[in-house]
Amino acid sequence: MNNPLILFVTPWFVSAFVGWVTAQVIKMTIAVFRGRKLDFRYLISTGGMPSAHSATVSALFMSVGLTEGFDQPITMVAMTFAIITMFDATSVRRAAGNQARVLNIMIQELFRDHKLNHTRLKELLGHTRTEVFAGMTLGLFLGFIVVWLFDIQSRTHL
């Protein structure tokens, strides 16, 4: 019987994980330069440049394609998963973020002079096409690099 923990040392998992972590660290770094303060919440935030969702699914797609073949059904599944995720980030989630922004403005204007307590909605949910493209490019590159490193490692252990 196979050990299920082996999943965490495959090029597919490592590519996806490295894609996500790298995108989140880039977001945090951009925020440091813009706001001049370190905010670790960016490591788990949604929205922003580059899209961590896009980087994750693109790295997964690239690593599956390189290891299993781009003509294989599992690669088509990974590609479809990536396309749906990136489409969702630029449409559904972005629209929800825009609606949250409008609702927050309405609540602020409605209760400006009143002492009613309200909770602000999270506005940074989705991505622009540029953010998604940057995340996709980052993920494709990182997926390639991780598979290449796994290949080098496997050849040196023969």
mmCIF file of C-alpha atoms in Angstrom:
data_model
loop_
_atom_site.group_PDB
_atom_site.id
_atom_site.type_symbol
_atom_site.label_atom_id
_atom_site.label_comp_id
_atom_site.label_asym_id
_atom_site.label_seq_id
_atom_site.Cartn_x
_atom_site.Cartn_y
_atom_site.Cartn_z
ATOM 1 C CA MET A 1 0.000 0.000 0.000
ATOM 2 C CA ASN A 2 1.285 3.449 -0.917
ATOM 3 C CA ASN A 3 1.965 6.069 1.710
ATOM 4 C CA PRO A 4 -0.467 8.988 1.137
ATOM 5 C CA LEU A 5 2.153 11.453 2.405
ATOM 6 C CA ILE A 6 4.160 10.826 -0.770
ATOM 7 C CA LEU A 7 1.763 13.290 -2.418
ATOM 8 C CA PHE A 8 3.582 16.156 -0.703
ATOM 9 C CA VAL A 9 6.886 15.367 -2.433
ATOM 10 C CA THR A 10 5.584 15.063 -5.995
ATOM 11 C CA PRO A 11 6.382 17.669 -8.642
ATOM 12 C CA TRP A 12 2.652 18.370 -8.979
ATOM 13 C CA PHE A 13 2.124 19.308 -5.330
ATOM 14 C CA VAL A 14 5.454 21.126 -5.052
ATOM 15 C CA SER A 15 4.760 23.142 -8.223
ATOM 16 C CA ALA A 16 1.306 24.205 -7.054
ATOM 17 C CA PHE A 17 2.547 25.023 -3.548
ATOM 18 C CA VAL A 18 5.574 26.983 -4.774
ATOM 19 C CA GLY A 19 3.317 28.882 -7.192
ATOM 20 C CA TRP A 20 0.951 29.879 -4.400
ATOM 21 C CA VAL A 21 3.683 30.809 -1.893
ATOM 22 C CA THR A 22 5.674 32.800 -4.449
ATOM 23 C CA ALA A 23 2.637 34.802 -5.571
ATOM 24 C CA GLN A 24 1.654 35.575 -1.968
ATOM 25 C CA VAL A 25 5.201 36.666 -1.075
ATOM 26 C CA ILE A 26 5.300 38.906 -4.164
ATOM 27 C CA LYS A 27 1.972 40.455 -3.060
ATOM 28 C CA MET A 28 3.334 41.075 0.426
ATOM 29 C CA THR A 29 6.535 42.596 -1.002
ATOM 30 C CA ILE A 30 4.542 44.947 -3.258
ATOM 31 C CA ALA A 31 2.439 45.964 -0.246
ATOM 32 C CA VAL A 32 5.598 46.696 1.779
ATOM 33 C CA PHE A 33 6.900 49.026 -0.924
ATOM 34 C CA ARG A 34 3.521 50.734 -1.333
ATOM 35 C CA GLY A 35 2.595 51.076 2.324
ATOM 36 C CA ARG A 36 6.072 50.959 3.822
ATOM 37 C CA LYS A 37 5.017 48.433 6.457
ATOM 38 C CA LEU A 38 5.173 44.658 6.673
ATOM 39 C CA ASP A 39 1.725 43.067 6.769
ATOM 40 C CA PHE A 40 1.716 39.266 6.999
ATOM 41 C CA ARG A 41 -2.012 39.149 6.195
ATOM 42 C CA TYR A 42 -1.009 39.342 2.527
ATOM 43 C CA LEU A 43 0.300 35.776 2.827
ATOM 44 C CA ILE A 44 -3.295 34.513 3.073
ATOM 45 C CA SER A 45 -5.170 37.300 1.282
ATOM 46 C CA THR A 46 -7.199 37.114 -1.906
ATOM 47 C CA GLY A 47 -6.954 39.589 -4.753
ATOM 48 C CA GLY A 48 -3.955 41.660 -5.701
ATOM 49 C CA MET A 49 -0.942 41.298 -7.983
ATOM 50 C CA PRO A 50 -0.162 38.584 -8.976
ATOM 51 C CA SER A 51 -3.080 36.186 -8.649
ATOM 52 C CA ALA A 52 -2.033 33.329 -6.357
ATOM 53 C CA HIS A 53 -4.969 31.252 -7.588
ATOM 54 C CA SER A 54 -3.751 31.607 -11.169
ATOM 55 C CA ALA A 55 -0.146 30.882 -10.202
ATOM 56 C CA THR A 56 -1.206 27.743 -8.315
ATOM 57 C CA VAL A 57 -3.390 26.193 -11.002
ATOM 58 C CA SER A 58 -1.034 27.167 -13.831
ATOM 59 C CA ALA A 59 1.934 25.601 -12.048
ATOM 60 C CA LEU A 60 -0.142 22.467 -11.485
ATOM 61 C CA PHE A 61 -1.141 22.358 -15.165
ATOM 62 C CA MET A 62 2.450 22.833 -16.354
ATOM 63 C CA SER A 63 3.875 20.185 -14.025
ATOM 64 C CA VAL A 64 1.184 17.646 -14.972
ATOM 65 C CA GLY A 65 1.693 18.384 -18.673
ATOM 66 C CA LEU A 66 5.457 18.060 -18.489
ATOM 67 C CA THR A 67 5.424 14.835 -16.471
ATOM 68 C CA GLU A 68 2.382 13.051 -17.905
ATOM 69 C CA GLY A 69 2.304 14.491 -21.429
ATOM 70 C CA PHE A 70 0.278 17.366 -22.812
ATOM 71 C CA ASP A 71 -1.868 14.936 -24.801
ATOM 72 C CA GLN A 72 -3.084 13.021 -21.742
ATOM 73 C CA PRO A 73 -6.584 13.296 -20.212
ATOM 74 C CA ILE A 74 -5.226 14.279 -16.778
ATOM 75 C CA THR A 75 -3.477 17.254 -18.378
ATOM 76 C CA MET A 76 -6.759 18.310 -19.978
ATOM 77 C CA VAL A 77 -8.402 18.085 -16.542
ATOM 78 C CA ALA A 78 -5.657 20.268 -15.031
ATOM 79 C CA MET A 79 -5.989 22.775 -17.898
ATOM 80 C CA THR A 80 -9.780 22.945 -17.515
ATOM 81 C CA PHE A 81 -9.394 23.418 -13.759
ATOM 82 C CA ALA A 82 -6.940 26.268 -14.401
ATOM 83 C CA ILE A 83 -9.191 27.978 -16.968
ATOM 84 C CA ILE A 84 -12.255 27.800 -14.716
ATOM 85 C CA THR A 85 -10.286 29.121 -11.739
ATOM 86 C CA MET A 86 -8.857 32.055 -13.706
ATOM 87 C CA PHE A 87 -12.208 32.883 -15.295
ATOM 88 C CA ASP A 88 -13.824 32.860 -11.857
ATOM 89 C CA ALA A 89 -11.137 35.189 -10.487
ATOM 90 C CA THR A 90 -11.732 37.778 -13.219
ATOM 91 C CA SER A 91 -15.507 37.583 -13.324
ATOM 92 C CA VAL A 92 -17.505 36.174 -10.404
ATOM 93 C CA ARG A 93 -15.087 37.023 -7.594
ATOM 94 C CA ARG A 94 -14.228 40.397 -9.098
ATOM 95 C CA ALA A 95 -17.925 41.274 -9.404
ATOM 96 C CA ALA A 96 -18.471 40.255 -5.770
ATOM 97 C CA GLY A 97 -15.594 42.549 -4.745
ATOM 98 C CA ASN A 98 -17.091 45.441 -6.728
ATOM 99 C CA GLN A 99 -20.490 44.845 -5.087
ATOM 100 C CA ALA A 100 -18.838 44.824 -1.658
ATOM 101 C CA ARG A 101 -17.191 48.171 -2.448
ATOM 102 C CA VAL A 102 -20.546 49.718 -3.452
ATOM 103 C CA LEU A 103 -22.296 48.314 -0.376
ATOM 104 C CA ASN A 104 -19.549 49.654 1.898
ATOM 105 C CA ILE A 105 -19.949 53.140 0.375
ATOM 106 C CA MET A 106 -23.750 52.948 0.772
ATOM 107 C CA ILE A 107 -23.450 51.882 4.411
ATOM 108 C CA GLN A 108 -20.889 54.612 5.105
ATOM 109 C CA GLU A 109 -23.114 57.281 3.558
ATOM 110 C CA LEU A 110 -26.259 55.946 5.235
ATOM 111 C CA PHE A 111 -24.776 55.801 8.720
ATOM 112 C CA ARG A 112 -22.304 58.690 8.500
ATOM 113 C CA ASP A 113 -23.900 60.705 11.312
ATOM 114 C CA HIS A 114 -25.362 57.772 13.229
ATOM 115 C CA LYS A 115 -23.594 55.692 15.804
ATOM 116 C CA LEU A 116 -24.617 52.343 14.377
ATOM 117 C CA ASN A 117 -21.965 49.669 14.267
ATOM 118 C CA HIS A 118 -21.485 47.797 11.018
ATOM 119 C CA THR A 119 -18.943 45.413 9.600
ATOM 120 C CA ARG A 120 -17.188 46.306 6.377
ATOM 121 C CA LEU A 121 -17.298 43.727 3.593
ATOM 122 C CA LYS A 122 -14.068 42.432 2.098
ATOM 123 C CA GLU A 123 -13.587 44.243 -1.212
ATOM 124 C CA LEU A 124 -10.413 42.676 -2.555
ATOM 125 C CA LEU A 125 -11.831 39.365 -3.772
ATOM 126 C CA GLY A 126 -11.157 39.052 -7.481
ATOM 127 C CA HIS A 127 -8.489 40.026 -9.958
ATOM 128 C CA THR A 128 -7.969 42.135 -13.014
ATOM 129 C CA ARG A 129 -6.966 40.368 -16.213
ATOM 130 C CA THR A 130 -3.427 41.687 -15.728
ATOM 131 C CA GLU A 131 -3.199 40.167 -12.246
ATOM 132 C CA VAL A 132 -4.484 36.830 -13.546
ATOM 133 C CA PHE A 133 -2.101 36.910 -16.521
ATOM 134 C CA ALA A 134 0.833 37.695 -14.216
ATOM 135 C CA GLY A 135 -0.175 34.826 -11.909
ATOM 136 C CA MET A 136 -0.578 32.461 -14.864
ATOM 137 C CA THR A 137 2.837 33.401 -16.280
ATOM 138 C CA LEU A 138 4.463 33.001 -12.874
ATOM 139 C CA GLY A 139 2.800 29.606 -12.377
ATOM 140 C CA LEU A 140 3.776 28.266 -15.802
ATOM 141 C CA PHE A 141 7.380 29.324 -15.200
ATOM 142 C CA LEU A 142 7.515 27.847 -11.685
ATOM 143 C CA GLY A 143 5.873 24.597 -12.814
ATOM 144 C CA PHE A 144 8.552 24.246 -15.479
ATOM 145 C CA ILE A 145 11.362 25.003 -13.010
ATOM 146 C CA VAL A 146 10.085 22.559 -10.365
ATOM 147 C CA VAL A 147 9.724 19.699 -12.863
ATOM 148 C CA TRP A 148 13.190 20.497 -14.238
ATOM 149 C CA LEU A 149 14.649 20.380 -10.701
ATOM 150 C CA PHE A 150 12.872 17.082 -9.973
ATOM 151 C CA ASP A 151 14.265 15.693 -13.232
ATOM 152 C CA ILE A 152 17.815 16.753 -12.334
ATOM 153 C CA GLN A 153 17.426 15.211 -8.881
ATOM 154 C CA SER A 154 16.135 11.910 -10.281
ATOM 155 C CA ARG A 155 19.041 11.691 -12.763
ATOM 156 C CA THR A 156 21.638 12.302 -10.052
ATOM 157 C CA HIS A 157 20.203 9.500 -7.871
ATOM 158 C CA LEU A 158 20.420 6.810 -10.557
#
